[in-house]
Short mmCIF file of C-alpha atoms in Angstrom, two decimals:
data_model
loop_
_atom_site.label_atom_id
_atom_site.label_comp_id
_atom_site.label_asym_id
_atom_site.label_seq_id
_atom_site.Cartn_x
_atom_site.Cartn_y
_atom_site.Cartn_z
CA MET A 930 -3.68 -7.38 102.06
CA GLN A 931 -2.18 -9.17 99.04
CA CYS A 932 -0.34 -12.50 99.24
CA PHE A 933 2.03 -14.09 96.76
CA PHE A 934 1.83 -17.87 97.07
CA LEU A 935 5.03 -19.77 96.37
CA SER A 936 4.88 -23.42 95.44
CA GLY A 937 6.52 -25.24 98.34
CA PHE A 938 7.43 -22.14 100.38
CA ALA A 939 5.78 -19.70 102.76
CA SER A 940 3.90 -16.65 101.52
CA VAL A 941 5.36 -13.14 101.30
CA PRO A 942 2.98 -10.43 102.60
CA VAL A 943 3.07 -7.10 100.81
CA LYS A 944 1.53 -4.24 102.75
CA GLY A 945 -0.16 -1.25 101.11
CA SER A 946 -1.25 -0.63 97.56
CA CYS A 947 2.32 -0.12 96.33
CA CYS A 948 5.21 -2.51 96.58
CA SER A 949 7.57 -1.52 99.43
CA TYR A 950 10.49 -3.40 97.92
CA SER A 951 12.73 -2.18 95.16
CA SER A 952 12.23 -5.43 93.25
CA LEU A 953 10.48 -8.76 93.64
CA ALA A 954 13.81 -10.56 93.50
CA TRP A 955 15.06 -8.68 96.55
CA ALA A 956 11.87 -9.57 98.40
CA PHE A 957 12.35 -13.26 97.74
CA GLN A 958 16.00 -13.14 98.84
CA ALA A 959 15.21 -11.15 101.99
CA ARG A 960 12.19 -13.11 103.26
CA CYS A 961 12.42 -16.62 101.82
CA PHE A 962 16.16 -17.22 101.41
CA ILE A 963 15.67 -19.09 98.13
CA SER A 964 18.85 -20.71 96.88
CA ALA A 965 19.86 -20.57 93.23
CA PRO A 966 18.75 -21.70 90.73
CA TRP A 967 15.30 -20.22 91.35
CA THR A 968 12.37 -22.35 90.18
CA VAL A 969 9.51 -20.41 91.72
CA THR A 970 5.88 -20.16 90.61
CA VAL A 971 4.29 -16.90 91.71
CA GLU A 972 0.49 -16.62 91.69
CA GLN A 973 -1.36 -13.51 92.87
CA CYS A 974 -4.54 -14.50 94.67
CA ARG A 975 -7.39 -12.26 95.84
CA GLN A 976 -10.18 -14.57 96.99
CA SER A 977 -12.15 -11.83 98.64
CA SER A 978 -15.37 -11.94 96.56
CA PHE A 979 -17.62 -14.28 94.62
CA PHE A 980 -16.69 -12.55 91.35
CA ASN A 981 -12.98 -13.26 91.84
CA THR A 982 -13.52 -17.02 92.13
CA LEU A 983 -15.07 -17.42 88.65
CA THR A 984 -13.47 -16.95 85.24
CA ALA A 985 -14.61 -14.32 82.75
CA ASP A 986 -16.29 -16.93 80.54
CA GLU A 987 -18.35 -18.25 83.44
CA LEU A 988 -19.44 -14.73 84.42
CA TRP A 989 -20.44 -13.89 80.84
CA LYS A 990 -22.50 -17.10 80.59
CA GLY A 991 -24.46 -16.04 83.63
CA ALA A 992 -24.98 -12.49 82.36
CA LEU A 993 -26.10 -13.59 78.88
CA ALA A 994 -28.24 -16.53 80.07
CA GLU A 995 -26.11 -19.02 78.15
CA THR A 996 -26.09 -21.62 80.91
CA GLY A 997 -28.41 -24.61 80.83
CA VAL A 998 -30.37 -23.51 83.91
CA GLY A 999 -30.92 -20.01 82.52
CA VAL A 1000 -32.14 -21.39 79.20
CA LYS A 1001 -34.54 -23.82 80.86
CA LYS A 1002 -36.07 -21.09 83.02
CA GLY A 1003 -36.51 -18.84 79.97
CA ARG A 1004 -34.14 -16.20 81.30
CA GLY A 1005 -33.72 -13.50 78.66
CA LYS A 1006 -36.40 -15.10 76.48
CA ARG A 1007 -38.11 -13.04 73.76
CA ARG A 1008 -35.84 -10.07 74.38
CA LYS A 1009 -33.22 -8.43 72.29
CA LYS A 1010 -30.21 -10.71 72.36
CA LYS A 1011 -27.32 -9.36 74.42
CA LEU A 1012 -23.86 -9.60 72.95
CA ARG A 1013 -20.61 -10.12 74.77
CA LYS A 1014 -18.50 -6.96 75.14
CA ASN A 1015 -14.74 -6.75 75.25
CA LEU A 1016 -14.20 -4.93 78.54
CA ASN A 1017 -10.42 -4.93 78.02
CA ARG A 1018 -10.70 -2.74 74.93
CA GLY A 1019 -8.76 0.47 75.51
CA GLN A 1020 -7.28 -0.83 78.77
CA GLU A 1021 -3.55 -1.32 79.28
CA ILE A 1022 -2.13 -3.49 82.05
CA GLY A 1023 -0.50 -1.34 84.70
CA GLU A 1024 -1.95 1.98 83.51
CA GLY A 1025 -4.06 4.00 85.94
CA ARG A 1026 -4.86 7.45 87.19
CA SER A 1027 -1.96 7.37 89.65
CA GLY A 1028 0.51 7.06 86.76
CA PHE A 1029 2.79 4.43 88.29
CA LEU A 1030 5.36 2.73 86.07
CA TRP A 1031 5.47 -0.96 86.91
CA PRO A 1032 8.56 -2.80 85.61
CA GLY A 1033 7.48 -5.63 83.35
CA LEU A 1034 3.95 -4.25 82.78
CA ASN A 1035 4.00 -0.72 81.39
CA ALA A 1036 7.75 -0.12 81.70
CA PRO A 1037 10.86 -2.17 80.78
CA LEU A 1038 11.98 -4.56 83.50
CA ILE A 1039 15.71 -4.14 82.90
CA GLN A 1040 17.33 -1.00 81.56
CA SER A 1041 21.07 -0.53 81.04
CA GLY A 1042 21.72 -3.79 82.90
CA ARG A 1043 19.84 -2.83 86.06
CA VAL A 1044 16.43 -3.92 87.36
CA GLN A 1045 14.10 -0.91 87.35
CA ALA A 1046 12.24 0.22 90.44
CA VAL A 1047 8.60 1.32 90.64
CA THR A 1048 8.35 5.00 89.69
CA GLN A 1049 5.59 7.51 89.03
CA ARG A 1050 4.97 9.78 86.05
CA LYS A 1051 4.84 13.53 86.31
CA LYS A 1052 1.50 15.26 86.72
CA GLU A 1053 1.51 16.85 83.22
CA GLU A 1054 2.21 13.49 81.55
CA ARG A 1055 -0.54 11.79 83.57
CA GLU A 1056 -3.10 14.42 82.53
CA ARG A 1057 -2.08 14.11 78.88
CA ILE A 1058 -2.46 10.31 78.88
CA GLN A 1059 -5.85 10.49 80.63
CA SER A 1060 -7.14 13.05 78.09
CA GLU A 1061 -6.02 10.82 75.20
CA ILE A 1062 -7.88 7.84 76.71
CA VAL A 1063 -11.07 9.90 77.16
CA GLN A 1064 -10.84 11.21 73.60
CA GLN A 1065 -10.37 7.69 72.23
CA ARG A 1066 -13.40 6.40 74.14
CA ASP A 1067 -15.54 9.29 72.84
CA THR A 1068 -14.50 8.37 69.29
CA TRP A 1069 -15.54 4.75 69.82
CA GLU A 1070 -18.87 5.87 71.28
CA LYS A 1071 -19.60 8.08 68.27
CA LYS A 1072 -18.75 5.28 65.84
CA ARG A 1073 -21.08 2.95 67.73
CA LYS A 1074 -23.99 5.40 67.52
CA ILE A 1075 -23.52 6.22 63.82
CA LYS A 1076 -26.00 4.24 61.72
CA VAL A 1077 -24.69 2.82 58.48
CA LYS A 1078 -26.64 4.32 55.58
CA ARG A 1079 -27.43 1.63 53.05
CA GLU A 1080 -28.78 2.00 49.56
CA GLY A 1081 -32.51 1.42 49.27
CA GLY A 1082 -33.75 -1.90 47.98
CA TRP A 1083 -36.86 -2.74 46.01
CA SER A 1084 -39.20 -0.83 48.30
CA GLY A 1085 -39.08 1.05 51.60
CA LYS A 1086 -37.31 -0.82 54.38
CA CYS A 1087 -37.22 -4.08 52.40
CA TRP A 1088 -33.81 -5.76 52.33
CA GLY A 1089 -34.41 -7.20 48.86
CA GLY A 1090 -32.16 -5.60 46.23
CA VAL A 1091 -29.76 -4.00 48.74
CA ILE A 1092 -26.09 -3.91 47.67
CA LEU A 1093 -23.57 -5.53 50.04
CA ASP A 1094 -19.79 -5.31 50.26
CA PRO A 1095 -17.75 -7.85 48.25
CA PRO A 1096 -17.13 -11.26 49.88
CA ASP A 1097 -14.23 -11.74 52.26
CA PRO A 1098 -10.81 -12.49 50.70
CA GLY A 1099 -10.00 -16.14 50.02
CA PRO A 1100 -7.40 -18.27 51.82
CA ASN A 1101 -4.73 -17.40 49.25
CA GLY A 1102 -5.41 -13.67 49.39
CA GLU A 1103 -7.65 -13.47 46.31
CA THR A 1104 -10.19 -10.62 46.30
CA TYR A 1105 -13.57 -10.32 44.59
CA GLU A 1106 -13.83 -6.61 43.90
CA ASP A 1107 -15.28 -7.18 40.40
CA PHE A 1108 -18.26 -9.11 41.83
CA GLU A 1109 -21.44 -7.33 42.89
CA THR A 1110 -23.47 -8.73 45.78
CA ARG A 1111 -27.23 -8.23 46.18
CA VAL A 1112 -29.69 -9.34 48.83
CA ILE A 1113 -32.70 -11.28 47.56
CA GLU A 1114 -34.46 -12.04 50.84
CA VAL A 1115 -33.99 -11.70 54.59
CA LYS A 1116 -36.46 -13.63 56.72
CA ASN A 1117 -36.99 -14.57 60.36
CA VAL A 1118 -37.22 -18.33 60.91
CA PHE A 1119 -37.94 -20.27 64.08
CA CYS A 1120 -36.88 -23.69 65.33
CA MET A 1121 -38.55 -25.60 68.14
CA ASN A 1122 -36.06 -27.00 70.63
CA ALA A 1123 -36.75 -29.18 73.66
CA LYS A 1124 -34.53 -27.07 75.92
CA GLU A 1125 -34.92 -23.54 74.57
CA GLY A 1126 -38.37 -23.75 73.05
CA ARG A 1127 -39.04 -21.46 70.08
CA LYS A 1128 -35.58 -20.32 68.95
CA LYS A 1129 -35.36 -17.46 66.47
CA SER A 1130 -32.72 -17.09 63.74
CA ILE A 1131 -32.25 -15.07 60.55
CA ARG A 1132 -32.12 -16.63 57.08
CA ALA A 1133 -30.62 -14.60 54.21
CA LEU A 1134 -30.67 -15.34 50.48
CA VAL A 1135 -27.89 -13.56 48.55
CA ALA A 1136 -26.95 -13.54 44.85
CA ILE A 1137 -23.57 -12.55 43.44
CA GLY A 1138 -22.27 -11.95 39.91
CA ASN A 1139 -19.71 -10.08 37.80
CA GLY A 1140 -21.98 -9.08 34.90
CA LYS A 1141 -20.08 -11.34 32.48
CA GLY A 1142 -21.93 -14.63 32.89
CA ALA A 1143 -20.48 -15.78 36.23
CA ALA A 1144 -23.09 -15.75 38.98
CA GLY A 1145 -24.23 -17.73 41.98
CA PHE A 1146 -26.51 -17.69 44.99
CA ALA A 1147 -26.50 -19.12 48.51
CA MET A 1148 -28.35 -18.98 51.82
CA GLY A 1149 -26.92 -18.19 55.22
CA LYS A 1150 -28.45 -18.62 58.66
CA ALA A 1151 -27.30 -17.04 61.90
CA GLY A 1152 -28.55 -15.49 65.11
CA ASP A 1153 -28.22 -11.93 63.78
CA ARG A 1154 -28.74 -10.35 60.37
CA MET A 1155 -25.19 -9.25 59.53
CA ASN A 1156 -23.67 -12.67 60.25
CA ALA A 1157 -26.33 -14.34 58.10
CA LEU A 1158 -25.57 -11.99 55.19
CA ARG A 1159 -21.83 -12.51 55.59
CA LYS A 1160 -22.21 -16.30 55.60
CA ALA A 1161 -24.46 -16.21 52.52
CA LYS A 1162 -22.18 -14.04 50.37
CA ASN A 1163 -19.05 -16.01 51.32
CA LYS A 1164 -20.84 -19.24 50.43
CA ALA A 1165 -22.21 -17.83 47.15
CA ILE A 1166 -18.73 -16.99 45.83
CA ARG A 1167 -17.87 -20.71 46.12
CA CYS A 1168 -21.01 -21.81 44.20
CA LEU A 1169 -20.67 -19.94 40.89
CA HIS A 1170 -22.39 -20.93 37.63
CA LEU A 1171 -21.13 -19.99 34.16
CA ILE A 1172 -24.11 -18.90 32.04
CA GLU A 1173 -23.76 -18.49 28.28
CA LEU A 1174 -25.10 -15.22 26.81
CA TYR A 1175 -26.19 -14.61 23.22
CA GLN A 1176 -24.31 -11.54 21.93
CA ASN A 1177 -23.74 -10.55 25.57
CA HIS A 1178 -27.29 -9.27 26.06
CA THR A 1179 -29.88 -12.10 26.16
CA VAL A 1180 -30.47 -15.87 26.29
CA TYR A 1181 -30.00 -18.22 23.34
CA HIS A 1182 -33.60 -19.45 23.11
CA ASP A 1183 -36.94 -19.44 24.93
CA ILE A 1184 -36.88 -21.44 28.17
CA THR A 1185 -39.67 -22.96 30.24
CA VAL A 1186 -38.53 -24.36 33.56
CA LYS A 1187 -40.37 -25.69 36.61
CA PHE A 1188 -39.08 -26.04 40.16
CA LYS A 1189 -41.55 -27.44 42.70
CA ARG A 1190 -44.68 -25.22 42.38
CA THR A 1191 -42.94 -22.38 40.52
CA THR A 1192 -42.90 -22.14 36.73
CA ILE A 1193 -40.90 -19.53 34.81
CA ARG A 1194 -41.24 -18.83 31.08
CA MET A 1195 -38.32 -16.88 29.65
CA LYS A 1196 -38.30 -15.38 26.16
CA LYS A 1197 -35.37 -14.19 24.12
CA GLN A 1198 -35.65 -10.52 23.10
CA ASN A 1199 -33.89 -8.06 20.81
CA LYS A 1200 -31.54 -5.32 21.95
CA GLY A 1201 -33.25 -2.40 23.64
CA TYR A 1202 -36.20 -4.45 24.92
CA GLY A 1203 -35.03 -4.35 28.54
CA LEU A 1204 -35.92 -6.62 31.44
CA ARG A 1205 -39.66 -7.15 31.92
CA CYS A 1206 -39.98 -9.73 34.66
CA HIS A 1207 -40.20 -10.28 38.41
CA ARG A 1208 -38.09 -7.90 40.50
CA ALA A 1209 -35.99 -10.75 41.90
CA ILE A 1210 -35.32 -11.99 38.34
CA ILE A 1211 -34.37 -8.45 37.25
CA THR A 1212 -31.82 -8.23 40.08
CA ILE A 1213 -30.27 -11.61 39.25
CA CYS A 1214 -30.22 -10.91 35.49
CA LYS A 1215 -28.28 -7.69 36.08
CA LEU A 1216 -25.73 -9.64 38.11
CA ILE A 1217 -25.41 -12.21 35.31
CA GLY A 1218 -25.21 -9.63 32.51
CA ILE A 1219 -28.59 -10.25 30.78
CA LYS A 1220 -29.98 -6.94 29.49
CA ASP A 1221 -32.99 -7.98 27.37
CA MET A 1222 -35.42 -10.70 28.39
CA TYR A 1223 -39.08 -11.31 29.14
CA ALA A 1224 -40.01 -13.67 31.98
CA LYS A 1225 -43.31 -14.59 33.56
CA VAL A 1226 -43.62 -16.37 36.90
CA SER A 1227 -46.67 -18.54 37.51
CA GLY A 1228 -47.53 -20.61 40.53
CA SER A 1229 -45.67 -20.06 43.79
CA LYS A 1230 -43.92 -16.70 44.20
CA ASN A 1231 -41.49 -18.01 46.81
CA LEU A 1232 -38.20 -16.16 46.26
CA ILE A 1233 -36.09 -19.25 46.94
CA ASN A 1234 -38.04 -21.26 44.36
CA ILE A 1235 -37.83 -18.40 41.84
CA THR A 1236 -34.05 -18.15 42.28
CA ARG A 1237 -33.50 -21.90 41.98
CA ALA A 1238 -35.79 -22.18 38.94
CA LEU A 1239 -34.05 -19.27 37.19
CA PHE A 1240 -30.56 -20.73 37.64
CA LYS A 1241 -31.83 -24.19 36.69
CA GLY A 1242 -33.26 -22.90 33.40
CA LEU A 1243 -30.27 -20.70 32.50
CA THR A 1244 -27.70 -23.44 33.14
CA GLN A 1245 -29.69 -25.97 31.04
CA GLN A 1246 -29.94 -23.79 27.95
CA GLU A 1247 -28.08 -24.94 24.82
CA THR A 1248 -25.98 -22.68 22.66
CA HIS A 1249 -26.50 -22.63 18.88
CA GLN A 1250 -23.29 -24.59 18.34
CA GLN A 1251 -24.27 -27.27 20.85
CA LEU A 1252 -27.68 -27.61 19.19
CA ALA A 1253 -26.11 -27.89 15.71
CA ASN A 1254 -23.69 -30.60 16.86
CA GLU A 1255 -26.45 -32.53 18.60
CA LYS A 1256 -28.88 -32.47 15.66
CA GLY A 1257 -26.30 -32.55 12.86
CA LEU A 1258 -28.22 -29.74 11.10
CA TYR A 1259 -27.83 -26.06 10.38
CA VAL A 1260 -29.27 -23.72 13.01
CA VAL A 1261 -31.03 -20.74 11.45
CA GLU A 1262 -32.69 -17.69 12.93
CA PHE A 1263 -35.40 -15.38 11.62
CA ARG A 1264 -35.03 -11.68 12.33
CA GLU A 1265 -37.28 -8.75 11.58
CA GLU A 1266 -34.65 -6.88 9.55
CA GLN A 1267 -34.22 -9.90 7.23
CA GLY A 1268 -37.93 -10.55 6.68
CA PRO A 1269 -38.70 -14.17 5.66
CA LEU A 1270 -35.04 -14.97 4.88
CA PRO A 1271 -33.33 -17.17 7.51
CA ILE A 1272 -29.87 -16.42 8.89
CA VAL A 1273 -27.49 -19.30 9.59
CA VAL A 1274 -26.11 -18.87 13.10
CA ALA A 1275 -24.34 -22.24 13.62
CA LEU A 1276 -22.90 -25.07 11.53
CA PRO A 1277 -22.42 -28.68 12.69
CA GLU A 1278 -18.78 -29.59 13.28
CA GLY A 1279 -19.28 -33.06 11.73
CA THR A 1280 -21.14 -34.12 8.62
CA VAL A 1281 -24.58 -32.67 7.92
CA ARG A 1282 -27.42 -35.15 8.24
CA GLU A 1283 -29.26 -35.65 4.94
CA ASP A 1284 -32.38 -37.39 6.17
CA PRO A 1285 -35.04 -35.20 7.83
CA GLU A 1286 -35.42 -35.02 11.59
CA PRO A 1287 -37.65 -37.80 12.99
CA GLU A 1288 -40.98 -36.80 14.45
CA ASP A 1289 -39.95 -38.10 17.87
CA GLU A 1290 -37.13 -35.54 18.04
CA VAL A 1291 -39.31 -32.58 17.06
CA PRO A 1292 -40.10 -30.72 20.29
CA ASP A 1293 -43.77 -30.58 21.18
CA THR A 1294 -44.00 -26.95 22.19
CA LYS A 1295 -46.89 -26.18 24.48
CA LEU A 1296 -48.49 -22.87 23.58
CA GLU A 1297 -49.74 -20.49 26.22
CA TRP A 1298 -53.40 -19.56 25.74
CA SER A 1299 -52.70 -15.91 26.60
CA ASP A 1300 -50.12 -15.72 23.81
CA VAL A 1301 -52.51 -17.34 21.31
CA LYS A 1302 -55.29 -14.86 22.16
CA GLU A 1303 -52.89 -11.94 21.86
CA ALA A 1304 -51.63 -13.17 18.47
CA GLN A 1305 -55.18 -13.60 17.13
CA GLY A 1306 -56.37 -10.27 18.47
CA MET A 1307 -58.75 -11.90 20.97
CA LYS A 1308 -57.17 -10.40 24.05
CA ARG A 1309 -59.53 -7.90 25.68
CA SER A 1310 -58.71 -5.09 28.01
CA PRO A 1311 -59.25 -5.87 31.72
CA TRP A 1312 -61.21 -2.61 32.00
CA VAL A 1313 -63.93 -3.59 29.48
CA ASN A 1314 -66.53 -4.78 32.01
CA VAL A 1315 -65.65 -2.28 34.71
CA ARG A 1316 -68.48 0.13 35.43
CA ARG A 1317 -67.38 3.75 35.39
CA THR A 1318 -69.19 6.36 37.41
CA ALA A 1319 -70.64 9.17 35.29
CA TRP A 1320 -69.93 12.54 36.89
#
């Protein structure tokens, strides 16, 4: 039994699964004698079960243990997180196996000036529509089971070095197809909460660059991996740094930078030298456009510290022209092909300073003991004192 409740009037019972009246308007005129103009609120009510008294959001909260009571009792704790499903996907209001055409739902209410009555499709048409629905659901099921094949990262199943899709388009429709996105680190982190206890989330570190000096990095945190990666890459495109390159292949000068417990020493190299450094630095240098550089990481090998230290050192480097303007002197460079003859690479824009540079301004370069031993031929092979078994 279904009842239509009218605000301020008696209810109209409708017997059977199908409407026995040609139209709802006729039913109201026949049973309720409503005078024009009609201001009627019709609400279909089926309070026959517990599930019909709650909204969809309240039912989903109970199923996913999102309510406060479920969280306190640890319901669904330390299990794979369940996600909300769209149960209305593929469903059309009024469509069913019986193939009825309901005016206003799956058929026009008024056609050629007349209110349409409830009709039924032919058997062949019903079978065709049902087969299309089944085929569409099979397609969705196959897409859900297909695993996305991603390009391998630095090693094995490691997410470091994996290529991601470009960031999402901006608010004005701008796209970032010329930017390449790489994952640096994906890590599980935990937060202690008074209600939920030990709550797990995913933290992702992503770097982005166009290979022409524009690059950036950002971190994203979310409950699942893909949302964390999406947040990180969309944030990184808004935090870009412009890094100057010497002849579009290396840095302008040697750099020593320290961030917390991580120290990075970067050395300028000639063309064809390549990138000989930490794998995270190699990935970021390729995004920036640096092709030849040597870098050594000492201290903490934390990937976040390495990334921050690298960008800190590259953004603080001075170009030859900036150095010439600051010192008021010519900037010269010694190259192997020129021998002992210097090459002038930058001229000061103002007047050249005649007096020599004061001793306070001369940089006190700290030499690395490993470099000194290598230059003096004192560096020994690590295999010198290793005992070899005689066969």
